[in-house]
PDB file of C-alpha atoms (C1' of nucleotides) in Angstrom:
ATOM      1  CA  MET P  11      33.532 103.698  37.098  1.00 87.00           C
ATOM      2  CA  PRO P  12      36.693 102.047  35.719  1.00 97.00           C
ATOM      3  CA  LEU P  13      40.046 103.795  35.736  1.00 98.00           C
ATOM      4  CA  SER P  14      42.797 102.060  33.777  1.00 98.00           C
ATOM      5  CA  VAL P  15      46.391 103.097  34.323  1.00 98.00           C
ATOM      6  CA  ALA P  16      49.346 101.910  32.253  1.00 98.00           C
ATOM      7  CA  THR P  17      53.054 102.299  32.983  1.00 98.00           C
ATOM      8  CA  TRP P  18      55.814 101.859  30.419  1.00 98.00           C
ATOM      9  CA  ASN P  19      59.529 102.639  30.294  1.00 98.00           C
ATOM     10  CA  ILE P  20      59.606 103.675  26.652  1.00 98.00           C
ATOM     11  CA  ASN P  21      63.365 104.292  26.130  1.00 98.00           C
ATOM     12  CA  SER P  22      62.943 107.386  23.918  1.00 98.00           C
ATOM     13  CA  VAL P  23      59.367 108.504  23.325  1.00 98.00           C
ATOM     14  CA  ARG P  24      60.122 110.064  19.945  1.00 98.00           C
ATOM     15  CA  LEU P  25      61.679 106.903  18.547  1.00 98.00           C
ATOM     16  CA  ARG P  26      58.836 104.747  19.903  1.00 98.00           C
ATOM     17  CA  MET P  27      55.829 106.762  18.784  1.00 98.00           C
ATOM     18  CA  PRO P  28      54.607 103.961  16.495  1.00 98.00           C
ATOM     19  CA  ILE P  29      54.367 101.487  19.369  1.00 98.00           C
ATOM     20  CA  VAL P  30      52.993 104.093  21.796  1.00 98.00           C
ATOM     21  CA  GLU P  31      50.164 104.697  19.321  1.00 98.00           C
ATOM     22  CA  ARG P  32      49.701 100.944  18.958  1.00 98.00           C
ATOM     23  CA  LEU P  33      49.339 100.534  22.719  1.00 98.00           C
ATOM     24  CA  LEU P  34      46.839 103.404  22.962  1.00 98.00           C
ATOM     25  CA  LYS P  35      44.807 101.969  20.098  1.00 98.00           C
ATOM     26  CA  GLU P  36      44.827  98.345  21.265  1.00 98.00           C
ATOM     27  CA  GLN P  37      44.520  98.819  25.036  1.00 98.00           C
ATOM     28  CA  ALA P  38      43.037 102.319  25.328  1.00 98.00           C
ATOM     29  CA  PRO P  39      44.130 102.919  28.928  1.00 98.00           C
ATOM     30  CA  ASP P  40      42.670 106.053  30.519  1.00 98.00           C
ATOM     31  CA  VAL P  41      46.149 107.092  31.591  1.00 98.00           C
ATOM     32  CA  LEU P  42      49.612 106.168  30.301  1.00 98.00           C
ATOM     33  CA  CYS P  43      52.652 106.919  32.475  1.00 98.00           C
ATOM     34  CA  LEU P  44      55.931 106.909  30.554  1.00 98.00           C
ATOM     35  CA  GLN P  45      59.494 106.821  31.816  1.00 98.00           C
ATOM     36  CA  GLU P  46      62.798 107.416  30.017  1.00 98.00           C
ATOM     37  CA  THR P  47      61.214 109.724  27.469  1.00 98.00           C
ATOM     38  CA  LYS P  48      64.705 111.127  26.717  1.00 98.00           C
ATOM     39  CA  CYS P  49      63.019 114.183  25.260  1.00 97.00           C
ATOM     40  CA  PRO P  50      63.306 117.898  26.067  1.00 97.00           C
ATOM     41  CA  ASP P  51      59.899 119.435  26.772  1.00 97.00           C
ATOM     42  CA  ASP P  52      59.920 121.636  23.663  1.00 97.00           C
ATOM     43  CA  LEU P  53      60.361 118.584  21.419  1.00 97.00           C
ATOM     44  CA  PHE P  54      57.707 116.370  23.040  1.00 98.00           C
ATOM     45  CA  PRO P  55      55.407 114.740  20.426  1.00 98.00           C
ATOM     46  CA  PHE P  56      52.079 116.186  21.630  1.00 98.00           C
ATOM     47  CA  GLU P  57      50.278 116.133  18.283  1.00 98.00           C
ATOM     48  CA  PRO P  58      50.127 112.396  17.515  1.00 98.00           C
ATOM     49  CA  LEU P  59      49.029 111.727  21.103  1.00 98.00           C
ATOM     50  CA  ARG P  60      46.242 114.306  20.886  1.00 98.00           C
ATOM     51  CA  ALA P  61      45.217 112.814  17.560  1.00 98.00           C
ATOM     52  CA  ALA P  62      44.919 109.437  19.295  1.00 98.00           C
ATOM     53  CA  GLY P  63      42.401 110.957  21.725  1.00 98.00           C
ATOM     54  CA  TYR P  64      44.824 111.733  24.541  1.00 98.00           C
ATOM     55  CA  ARG P  65      44.389 115.467  24.956  1.00 98.00           C
ATOM     56  CA  HIS P  66      45.563 115.793  28.568  1.00 98.00           C
ATOM     57  CA  ILE P  67      49.341 115.590  28.739  1.00 98.00           C
ATOM     58  CA  GLU P  68      51.792 116.629  31.444  1.00 98.00           C
ATOM     59  CA  ILE P  69      55.531 116.219  30.972  1.00 98.00           C
ATOM     60  CA  ASN P  70      58.755 116.504  32.922  1.00 98.00           C
ATOM     61  CA  GLY P  71      61.558 115.992  30.455  1.00 98.00           C
ATOM     62  CA  GLN P  72      65.206 116.866  29.931  1.00 97.00           C
ATOM     63  CA  LYS P  73      67.713 116.474  27.124  1.00 96.00           C
ATOM     64  CA  GLY P  74      69.185 113.039  26.584  1.00 94.00           C
ATOM     65  CA  TYR P  75      68.386 111.260  29.815  1.00 96.00           C
ATOM     66  CA  HIS P  76      65.522 110.252  32.100  1.00 97.00           C
ATOM     67  CA  GLY P  77      62.222 112.106  31.694  1.00 98.00           C
ATOM     68  CA  VAL P  78      58.649 111.167  32.602  1.00 98.00           C
ATOM     69  CA  ALA P  79      55.256 111.966  31.095  1.00 98.00           C
ATOM     70  CA  ILE P  80      51.587 111.345  31.897  1.00 98.00           C
ATOM     71  CA  ILE P  81      49.196 111.082  28.962  1.00 98.00           C
ATOM     72  CA  ALA P  82      45.455 110.862  29.580  1.00 98.00           C
ATOM     73  CA  ARG P  83      42.142 110.848  27.772  1.00 98.00           C
ATOM     74  CA  ARG P  84      40.475 112.270  30.876  1.00 98.00           C
ATOM     75  CA  PRO P  85      41.366 115.517  32.642  1.00 98.00           C
ATOM     76  CA  ILE P  86      44.395 115.455  34.901  1.00 98.00           C
ATOM     77  CA  GLU P  87      45.793 118.216  37.032  1.00 98.00           C
ATOM     78  CA  ILE P  88      49.520 118.485  37.708  1.00 98.00           C
ATOM     79  CA  VAL P  89      50.314 118.245  41.407  1.00 98.00           C
ATOM     80  CA  GLU P  90      54.099 118.196  41.532  1.00 98.00           C
ATOM     81  CA  ARG P  91      57.317 117.619  39.646  1.00 98.00           C
ATOM     82  CA  ARG P  92      59.638 116.690  42.477  1.00 98.00           C
ATOM     83  CA  ASP P  93      63.417 116.681  42.231  1.00 97.00           C
ATOM     84  CA  PHE P  94      64.404 113.699  44.369  1.00 98.00           C
ATOM     85  CA  CYS P  95      68.014 113.887  45.607  1.00 97.00           C
ATOM     86  CA  ASP P  96      68.288 117.503  44.341  1.00 96.00           C
ATOM     87  CA  LYS P  97      70.208 116.578  41.221  1.00 96.00           C
ATOM     88  CA  GLY P  98      68.024 118.307  38.687  1.00 96.00           C
ATOM     89  CA  ASP P  99      66.967 114.932  37.219  1.00 97.00           C
ATOM     90  CA  CYS P 100      63.472 114.551  35.763  1.00 98.00           C
ATOM     91  CA  ARG P 101      62.407 111.330  37.468  1.00 98.00           C
ATOM     92  CA  HIS P 102      59.033 112.080  39.040  1.00 98.00           C
ATOM     93  CA  MET P 103      55.713 113.736  38.492  1.00 98.00           C
ATOM     94  CA  SER P 104      52.322 113.443  40.151  1.00 98.00           C
ATOM     95  CA  VAL P 105      48.830 114.356  38.998  1.00 98.00           C
ATOM     96  CA  ARG P 106      45.285 114.427  40.337  1.00 98.00           C
ATOM     97  CA  ILE P 107      42.605 112.451  38.521  1.00 98.00           C
ATOM     98  CA  ALA P 108      38.946 112.076  39.396  1.00 98.00           C
ATOM     99  CA  ALA P 109      37.457 108.571  39.299  1.00 97.00           C
ATOM    100  CA  GLY P 110      33.953 107.980  40.611  1.00 94.00           C
ATOM    101  CA  ALA P 111      33.787 109.670  44.002  1.00 96.00           C
ATOM    102  CA  HIS P 112      37.560 109.402  44.327  1.00 98.00           C
ATOM    103  CA  SER P 113      40.159 112.071  43.894  1.00 98.00           C
ATOM    104  CA  VAL P 114      43.237 110.019  43.109  1.00 98.00           C
ATOM    105  CA  LEU P 115      46.853 111.109  43.475  1.00 98.00           C
ATOM    106  CA  LEU P 116      48.914 109.337  40.797  1.00 98.00           C
ATOM    107  CA  HIS P 117      52.710 109.224  41.081  1.00 98.00           C
ATOM    108  CA  ASN P 118      54.960 108.356  38.127  1.00 98.00           C
ATOM    109  CA  PHE P 119      58.563 107.406  39.067  1.00 98.00           C
ATOM    110  CA  TYR P 120      61.769 106.614  37.248  1.00 98.00           C
ATOM    111  CA  VAL P 121      64.160 105.350  39.927  1.00 98.00           C
ATOM    112  CA  PRO P 122      67.904 105.492  39.060  1.00 98.00           C
ATOM    113  CA  ALA P 123      69.253 102.252  37.588  1.00 98.00           C
ATOM    114  CA  GLY P 124      72.273 102.331  39.897  1.00 97.00           C
ATOM    115  CA  GLY P 125      75.196 101.364  37.655  1.00 97.00           C
ATOM    116  CA  ASP P 126      76.955  98.017  37.688  1.00 96.00           C
ATOM    117  CA  GLU P 127      78.786  97.809  41.006  1.00 97.00           C
ATOM    118  CA  PRO P 128      76.478  97.237  44.005  1.00 97.00           C
ATOM    119  CA  ASP P 129      78.682  99.114  46.463  1.00 97.00           C
ATOM    120  CA  PRO P 130      77.690 102.662  47.467  1.00 97.00           C
ATOM    121  CA  ASP P 131      81.249 103.433  48.640  1.00 96.00           C
ATOM    122  CA  ILE P 132      82.803 103.002  45.207  1.00 95.00           C
ATOM    123  CA  ASN P 133      79.800 103.585  42.908  1.00 97.00           C
ATOM    124  CA  TRP P 134      78.023 106.941  43.275  1.00 96.00           C
ATOM    125  CA  LYS P 135      75.189 105.751  41.020  1.00 97.00           C
ATOM    126  CA  PHE P 136      74.339 102.950  43.416  1.00 97.00           C
ATOM    127  CA  LYS P 137      74.478 105.377  46.342  1.00 97.00           C
ATOM    128  CA  HIS P 138      72.161 107.710  44.423  1.00 97.00           C
ATOM    129  CA  LYS P 139      69.714 104.828  43.901  1.00 98.00           C
ATOM    130  CA  LEU P 140      69.687 103.923  47.599  1.00 98.00           C
ATOM    131  CA  ASP P 141      69.308 107.590  48.584  1.00 98.00           C
ATOM    132  CA  PHE P 142      66.465 107.974  46.106  1.00 98.00           C
ATOM    133  CA  VAL P 143      64.539 105.021  47.572  1.00 98.00           C
ATOM    134  CA  ASP P 144      65.189 106.404  51.063  1.00 98.00           C
ATOM    135  CA  GLU P 145      63.694 109.725  50.007  1.00 98.00           C
ATOM    136  CA  MET P 146      60.653 107.900  48.620  1.00 98.00           C
ATOM    137  CA  ARG P 147      59.797 107.091  52.240  1.00 98.00           C
ATOM    138  CA  SER P 148      58.308 110.588  52.303  1.00 98.00           C
ATOM    139  CA  VAL P 149      55.657 109.523  49.757  1.00 98.00           C
ATOM    140  CA  PRO P 150      52.765 107.936  51.681  1.00 98.00           C
ATOM    141  CA  SER P 151      49.764 106.199  50.140  1.00 98.00           C
ATOM    142  CA  MET P 152      47.316 108.463  51.962  1.00 98.00           C
ATOM    143  CA  THR P 153      47.781 112.203  51.418  1.00 98.00           C
ATOM    144  CA  PRO P 154      45.512 114.976  52.728  1.00 98.00           C
ATOM    145  CA  GLY P 155      43.259 116.239  49.960  1.00 98.00           C
ATOM    146  CA  PHE P 156      43.147 112.902  48.132  1.00 98.00           C
ATOM    147  CA  SER P 157      40.977 109.853  48.832  1.00 98.00           C
ATOM    148  CA  ALA P 158      43.391 107.300  47.311  1.00 98.00           C
ATOM    149  CA  SER P 159      46.768 107.016  45.594  1.00 98.00           C
ATOM    150  CA  ILE P 160      48.410 105.024  42.822  1.00 99.00           C
ATOM    151  CA  LEU P 161      52.177 104.801  42.371  1.00 98.00           C
ATOM    152  CA  VAL P 162      53.612 103.441  39.133  1.00 98.00           C
ATOM    153  CA  GLY P 163      56.877 103.427  37.305  1.00 98.00           C
ATOM    154  CA  ASP P 164      60.214 101.885  36.546  1.00 98.00           C
ATOM    155  CA  LEU P 165      61.515 101.353  40.076  1.00 98.00           C
ATOM    156  CA  ASN P 166      64.550  99.456  38.737  1.00 98.00           C
ATOM    157  CA  ILE P 167      64.281  96.949  41.595  1.00 98.00           C
ATOM    158  CA  ALA P 168      62.902  93.388  41.414  1.00 98.00           C
ATOM    159  CA  PRO P 169      61.992  92.787  45.061  1.00 98.00           C
ATOM    160  CA  HIS P 170      60.818  89.165  45.198  1.00 98.00           C
ATOM    161  CA  VAL P 171      62.542  85.828  44.607  1.00 98.00           C
ATOM    162  CA  ASN P 172      60.314  85.190  41.580  1.00 98.00           C
ATOM    163  CA  ASP P 173      60.702  88.686  40.177  1.00 98.00           C
ATOM    164  CA  VAL P 174      63.943  87.530  38.525  1.00 98.00           C
ATOM    165  CA  TRP P 175      64.894  84.531  36.401  1.00 98.00           C
ATOM    166  CA  SER P 176      67.405  83.340  38.991  1.00 97.00           C
ATOM    167  CA  HIS P 177      67.308  84.612  42.542  1.00 98.00           C
ATOM    168  CA  LYS P 178      70.610  82.964  43.368  1.00 97.00           C
ATOM    169  CA  GLN P 179      72.468  84.256  40.336  1.00 97.00           C
ATOM    170  CA  LEU P 180      71.189  87.815  40.729  1.00 98.00           C
ATOM    171  CA  LEU P 181      71.693  88.296  44.465  1.00 98.00           C
ATOM    172  CA  ASN P 182      74.782  90.404  43.804  1.00 97.00           C
ATOM    173  CA  VAL P 183      73.458  92.045  40.658  1.00 98.00           C
ATOM    174  CA  VAL P 184      72.135  95.623  40.851  1.00 98.00           C
ATOM    175  CA  SER P 185      68.293  95.529  40.883  1.00 98.00           C
ATOM    176  CA  HIS P 186      68.074  92.426  43.091  1.00 98.00           C
ATOM    177  CA  THR P 187      70.612  92.940  45.906  1.00 98.00           C
ATOM    178  CA  PRO P 188      69.242  92.653  49.458  1.00 98.00           C
ATOM    179  CA  VAL P 189      69.979  96.301  50.280  1.00 98.00           C
ATOM    180  CA  GLU P 190      67.764  97.343  47.355  1.00 98.00           C
ATOM    181  CA  THR P 191      64.977  94.787  47.687  1.00 98.00           C
ATOM    182  CA  GLU P 192      64.698  95.199  51.458  1.00 98.00           C
ATOM    183  CA  GLY P 193      64.915  98.971  51.147  1.00 98.00           C
ATOM    184  CA  LEU P 194      62.131  99.102  48.588  1.00 98.00           C
ATOM    185  CA  GLU P 195      59.907  96.714  50.566  1.00 98.00           C
ATOM    186  CA  ALA P 196      60.448  98.686  53.776  1.00 98.00           C
ATOM    187  CA  MET P 197      59.614 101.937  52.002  1.00 98.00           C
ATOM    188  CA  ARG P 198      56.498 100.382  50.440  1.00 98.00           C
ATOM    189  CA  GLU P 199      55.220  99.012  53.756  1.00 98.00           C
ATOM    190  CA  LEU P 200      55.977 102.219  55.629  1.00 98.00           C
ATOM    191  CA  GLY P 201      53.882 104.145  53.109  1.00 98.00           C
ATOM    192  CA  GLY P 202      50.990 101.699  53.290  1.00 98.00           C
ATOM    193  CA  TRP P 203      51.363 100.798  49.613  1.00 98.00           C
ATOM    194  CA  VAL P 204      50.050  97.545  48.113  1.00 99.00           C
ATOM    195  CA  ASP P 205      52.161  95.858  45.407  1.00 98.00           C
ATOM    196  CA  LEU P 206      49.256  95.023  43.110  1.00 98.00           C
ATOM    197  CA  MET P 207      51.091  92.798  40.637  1.00 98.00           C
ATOM    198  CA  ARG P 208      52.492  90.585  43.377  1.00 98.00           C
ATOM    199  CA  VAL P 209      49.376  90.333  45.551  1.00 98.00           C
ATOM    200  CA  ARG P 210      47.375  89.198  42.535  1.00 98.00           C
ATOM    201  CA  ALA P 211      49.873  86.484  41.549  1.00 98.00           C
ATOM    202  CA  SER P 212      50.940  83.403  43.461  1.00 97.00           C
ATOM    203  CA  PRO P 213      54.341  83.768  45.177  1.00 97.00           C
ATOM    204  CA  GLU P 214      55.688  81.001  42.910  1.00 98.00           C
ATOM    205  CA  GLU P 215      54.704  82.702  39.696  1.00 98.00           C
ATOM    206  CA  LYS P 216      57.511  84.369  37.751  1.00 98.00           C
ATOM    207  CA  LEU P 217      56.659  87.973  36.854  1.00 98.00           C
ATOM    208  CA  TYR P 218      58.850  89.940  34.446  1.00 98.00           C
ATOM    209  CA  THR P 219      58.453  93.361  32.824  1.00 98.00           C
ATOM    210  CA  TRP P 220      61.944  93.788  31.377  1.00 98.00           C
ATOM    211  CA  TRP P 221      64.179  91.663  29.158  1.00 98.00           C
ATOM    212  CA  SER P 222      67.684  92.845  28.237  1.00 98.00           C
ATOM    213  CA  TYR P 223      68.488  93.987  24.701  1.00 98.00           C
ATOM    214  CA  ARG P 224      71.680  91.968  24.989  1.00 96.00           C
ATOM    215  CA  ALA P 225      70.103  88.541  24.807  1.00 96.00           C
ATOM    216  CA  ARG P 226      70.287  86.798  21.438  1.00 94.00           C
ATOM    217  CA  ASP P 227      66.657  85.767  21.850  1.00 96.00           C
ATOM    218  CA  TRP P 228      64.831  87.436  24.746  1.00 97.00           C
ATOM    219  CA  LYS P 229      61.873  85.049  24.560  1.00 97.00           C
ATOM    220  CA  LEU P 230      63.917  81.870  24.302  1.00 97.00           C
ATOM    221  CA  SER P 231      66.363  82.686  27.109  1.00 96.00           C
ATOM    222  CA  ASN P 232      63.594  84.443  29.096  1.00 97.00           C
ATOM    223  CA  ARG P 233      65.996  86.006  31.583  1.00 98.00           C
ATOM    224  CA  GLY P 234      63.601  88.694  32.701  1.00 98.00           C
ATOM    225  CA  ARG P 235      63.149  90.876  35.749  1.00 98.00           C
ATOM    226  CA  ARG P 236      60.126  92.685  37.258  1.00 98.00           C
ATOM    227  CA  LEU P 237      61.437  96.255  37.365  1.00 98.00           C
ATOM    228  CA  ASP P 238      58.151  98.036  36.641  1.00 98.00           C
ATOM    229  CA  HIS P 239      55.460  98.299  39.275  1.00 98.00           C
ATOM    230  CA  ILE P 240      51.902  99.388  40.013  1.00 98.00           C
ATOM    231  CA  TRP P 241      51.085 100.098  43.652  1.00 98.00           C
ATOM    232  CA  SER P 242      48.007 101.563  45.278  1.00 98.00           C
ATOM    233  CA  SER P 243      46.733 102.672  48.647  1.00 98.00           C
ATOM    234  CA  ALA P 244      45.064  99.810  50.531  1.00 98.00           C
ATOM    235  CA  ASN P 245      41.573 101.293  50.258  1.00 98.00           C
ATOM    236  CA  ILE P 246      41.376 100.698  46.483  1.00 98.00           C
ATOM    237  CA  SER P 247      43.575  97.595  46.120  1.00 98.00           C
ATOM    238  CA  ALA P 248      40.582  95.243  46.112  1.00 98.00           C
ATOM    239  CA  SER P 249      38.907  97.236  43.353  1.00 98.00           C
ATOM    240  CA  VAL P 250      41.399  96.055  40.728  1.00 98.00           C
ATOM    241  CA  SER P 251      39.495  94.065  38.109  1.00 98.00           C
ATOM    242  CA  ARG P 252      42.364  93.498  35.655  1.00 98.00           C
ATOM    243  CA  LEU P 253      46.129  93.582  35.835  1.00 98.00           C
ATOM    244  CA  ASP P 254      48.010  92.745  32.662  1.00 98.00           C
ATOM    245  CA  ILE P 255      51.687  92.577  31.770  1.00 98.00           C
ATOM    246  CA  LEU P 256      51.803  93.064  28.002  1.00 98.00           C
ATOM    247  CA  SER P 257      54.790  90.790  27.412  1.00 98.00           C
ATOM    248  CA  ALA P 258      53.989  90.626  23.699  1.00 98.00           C
ATOM    249  CA  ALA P 259      55.109  94.258  23.370  1.00 98.00           C
ATOM    250  CA  ARG P 260      58.701  93.106  23.854  1.00 98.00           C
ATOM    251  CA  GLY P 261      58.371  91.512  20.419  1.00 98.00           C
ATOM    252  CA  TRP P 262      56.866  94.546  18.667  1.00 98.00           C
ATOM    253  CA  GLU P 263      58.761  96.475  15.985  1.00 97.00           C
ATOM    254  CA  ARG P 264      61.728  98.387  17.493  1.00 97.00           C
ATOM    255  CA  PRO P 265      60.700  97.558  21.050  1.00 98.00           C
ATOM    256  CA  SER P 266      61.580  99.097  24.368  1.00 98.00           C
ATOM    257  CA  ASP P 267      63.388  96.651  26.653  1.00 98.00           C
ATOM    258  CA  HIS P 268      60.477  97.163  29.110  1.00 98.00           C
ATOM    259  CA  VAL P 269      56.838  96.186  28.471  1.00 98.00           C
ATOM    260  CA  PRO P 270      53.658  97.993  29.539  1.00 98.00           C
ATOM    261  CA  VAL P 271      51.780  97.014  32.689  1.00 98.00           C
ATOM    262  CA  ILE P 272      48.094  98.016  32.914  1.00 98.00           C
ATOM    263  CA  ALA P 273      45.807  97.995  35.960  1.00 98.00           C
ATOM    264  CA  THR P 274      42.074  98.658  35.894  1.00 98.00           C
ATOM    265  CA  PHE P 275      40.396  99.961  39.060  1.00 98.00           C
ATOM    266  CA  GLU P 276      36.625  99.845  39.499  1.00 98.00           C
ATOM    267  CA  LEU P 277      35.972 102.932  41.584  1.00 97.00           C
ATOM    268  CA  ASP P 278      32.543 104.007  42.836  1.00 88.00           C
TER     269      ASP P 278
ATOM    270  C1'  DA Z  19      84.177  85.259  33.928  1.00 62.88           C
ATOM    271  C1'  DT Z  20      82.822  87.874  30.058  1.00 62.88           C
ATOM    272  C1'  DG Z  21      80.282  90.292  26.668  1.00 62.88           C
ATOM    273  C1'  DG Z  22      76.407  90.945  24.652  1.00 62.88           C
ATOM    274  C1'  DT Z  23      72.499  95.643  22.391  1.00 62.88           C
ATOM    275  C1'  DA Z  24      70.257 100.081  22.264  1.00 62.88           C
ATOM    276  C1'  DG Z  25      69.592 105.471  22.511  1.00 62.88           C
ATOM    277  C1'  DG Z  26      71.171 110.248  22.515  1.00 62.88           C
ATOM    278  C1'  DA Z  27      74.254 113.175  20.685  1.00 62.88           C
ATOM    279  C1'  DC Z  28      78.568 113.242  18.048  1.00 62.88           C
ATOM    280  C1'  DG Z  29      82.923 110.815  21.270  1.00 62.88           C
ATOM    281  C1'  DC Z  30      81.118 108.516  25.106  1.00 62.88           C
ATOM    282  C1'  DC Z  31      77.944 108.112  28.599  1.00 62.88           C
ATOM    283  C1'  DT Z  32      73.826 105.572  30.315  1.00 62.88           C
ATOM    284  C1'  DA Z  33      70.834 101.680  30.656  1.00 62.88           C
TER     285       DA Z  33
END
DNA sequence: ATGGTAGGACGCCTA
């Protein structure tokens, strides 16, 4: 039985409803995990999503900043909305979803961007980012009560050399500094997580999910980064039949600066 | 080395 899971940093869910509906219509993922909804819970646009066939919706939003949501056309059950770093930020939620004989724990993360200066001593936002990734070490890929796990989201870190347009030029740029990339990789390996996008590509292949708004022509300059990720527990990593980065969505009407990534698992 | 654009909420912070 296939289970398709999409992740997308939407940069204001209310403003982007037209392209959210387009994605649901064209790709019809079973589950869509959104980050940066920038929407208080009482203003969340439930109705157009239900009308699109997505009747199972769990949200964790706040006014103005951050915010995550999970939108599904199959039943989901909220597991947790966890406040990493105890700041009151809405940056995580997890749900249970049944797929075949599996009971899957799905995590949706929005990791702090970290500001501009990659020095935790003078930039509290960068320290917060490093602390957040440290705390993610407590999220393993195998959890009692679940047979498998999937972790998606905007992790705001591009861990590999070919996850950025220029490894050399971005080594001291927040999102690709060694303290971040090594920290994220160590956390991932400790938890037994498989980086599905990277294991399915060759190490030489450039993979991007984000292109800055500040470029004159995002496609022409193509200075992208892979900030968005789909991981799974090792026991279902080989069941992935498709993994698509919908780069074209960067060119849709009033786009997010991130594009959707969709993985399909064939689970018995 | 710098500045470039976008969103939320309404002067300025965040990405």
